[in-house]
Amino acid sequence: MPDLVIKAGAPGKDGLVAAVSKETAGWKYVGFEVYQLQAGDILSRSAEGNEVCLVLLAGKADVKVDGILFAGIGGRMSVFEDVPPYAVYVPAGGQYEVSALTELELAVCLAPATGKYAPRLITPSDAVAEDRGSGSMSRRVVNILPEQSEAESLLVVEVRTGGGNWSSYPPHKHDQDNLPAESYLEETYYHRVNPAHGFVVQRVYNDDRSLDETMAVADRSIVLVPEGYHPVSAPPGYDSYYLNVMAGPVRTWVFHNDPDHEWLFGAQQHRPDKRE
């Protein structure tokens, strides 16, 4: 199994700072890339056999897909602004060009597809935001490309979690192609931390503990989730942002909770160790 953490480096060719491919991850569905572009830089690519979701994490750009121009998109200048992002859907076989108008942090999310749907712009008003959890399990979720939206494979969501809180919690997994009980979805987490010199903690583990990794994850790192449960903790004083990309044989998110921690969904009086 490959290393589960990929740290971003200095911008390389075309501004690439970190990448995961199906080949490097040793799986079948998810690819993910992050670019750091300067104003005036142009990124031009073919989607080939993948559908692509271009997420403008921070900054503004002109994006052209198969001759269709989405001009001057983007709004927030940091992922920690409480504003959903702009994104662009690119079908398999499409050609796209991103021209940075400002400094731009761009996520490129990929998964296998046939080219069934047309290119489209996803605006902040299209991205459904919701608050999940309560107390120290509270976080803000923005559904950029949920299963209710047209796509063949990709599911894309971003999550902001305040310092001192837990996210992707109580722990859940989606590593069995066993519908309707559970769906198989590979997943990447792209982490940002504020302030950037901090860290978050992510654990990835399965039921028999043949996989059981607990990682201190730095800003601008990618975590791979090939299987198992995958909770995240933001230490006090450091806010967490992550972008999730998921894909599998069926485009649906049906998860299974860790039975050891499922009691957390209930009232506090149901704590297993509660004393009378």
PDB file of N, CA and C in Angstrom, residues 23 41 43 45 107 115 125 149-150 161:
ATOM      1  N   GLU A  23      -2.775   5.202 -10.751  1.00  0.00           N
ATOM      2  CA  GLU A  23      -1.605   4.330 -10.740  1.00  0.00           C
ATOM      3  C   GLU A  23      -0.787   4.513  -9.462  1.00  0.00           C
ATOM      4  N   ASP A  41      -0.769  33.109 -15.689  1.00  0.00           N
ATOM      5  CA  ASP A  41      -0.451  31.717 -16.021  1.00  0.00           C
ATOM      6  C   ASP A  41      -1.646  31.049 -16.677  1.00  0.00           C
ATOM      7  N   LEU A  43      -3.167  27.137 -17.722  1.00  0.00           N
ATOM      8  CA  LEU A  43      -3.106  25.681 -17.637  1.00  0.00           C
ATOM      9  C   LEU A  43      -4.042  25.117 -18.692  1.00  0.00           C
ATOM     10  N   ARG A  45      -5.279  21.524 -20.677  1.00  0.00           N
ATOM     11  CA  ARG A  45      -5.258  20.071 -20.554  1.00  0.00           C
ATOM     12  C   ARG A  45      -6.401  19.445 -21.359  1.00  0.00           C
ATOM     13  N   ALA A 107      -7.930  23.090  -7.796  1.00  0.00           N
ATOM     14  CA  ALA A 107      -8.009  21.645  -7.626  1.00  0.00           C
ATOM     15  C   ALA A 107      -8.589  21.030  -8.889  1.00  0.00           C
ATOM     16  N   GLY A 115     -18.198  10.771 -21.193  1.00  0.00           N
ATOM     17  CA  GLY A 115     -18.552  12.011 -21.876  1.00  0.00           C
ATOM     18  C   GLY A 115     -20.039  12.218 -22.032  1.00  0.00           C
ATOM     19  N   SER A 125     -24.041  29.625  -5.617  1.00  0.00           N
ATOM     20  CA  SER A 125     -25.465  29.396  -5.318  1.00  0.00           C
ATOM     21  C   SER A 125     -25.899  27.983  -5.669  1.00  0.00           C
ATOM     22  N   SER A 149     -26.439  15.988  -8.486  1.00  0.00           N
ATOM     23  CA  SER A 149     -26.016  16.768  -9.650  1.00  0.00           C
ATOM     24  C   SER A 149     -25.485  15.849 -10.733  1.00  0.00           C
ATOM     25  N   GLU A 150     -25.586  16.289 -11.980  1.00  0.00           N
ATOM     26  CA  GLU A 150     -25.182  15.450 -13.100  1.00  0.00           C
ATOM     27  C   GLU A 150     -23.670  15.227 -13.128  1.00  0.00           C
ATOM     28  N   THR A 161     -13.902  23.015   9.426  1.00  0.00           N
ATOM     29  CA  THR A 161     -14.084  22.579  10.811  1.00  0.00           C
ATOM     30  C   THR A 161     -13.297  23.509  11.718  1.00  0.00           C
TER      31      THR A 161
END
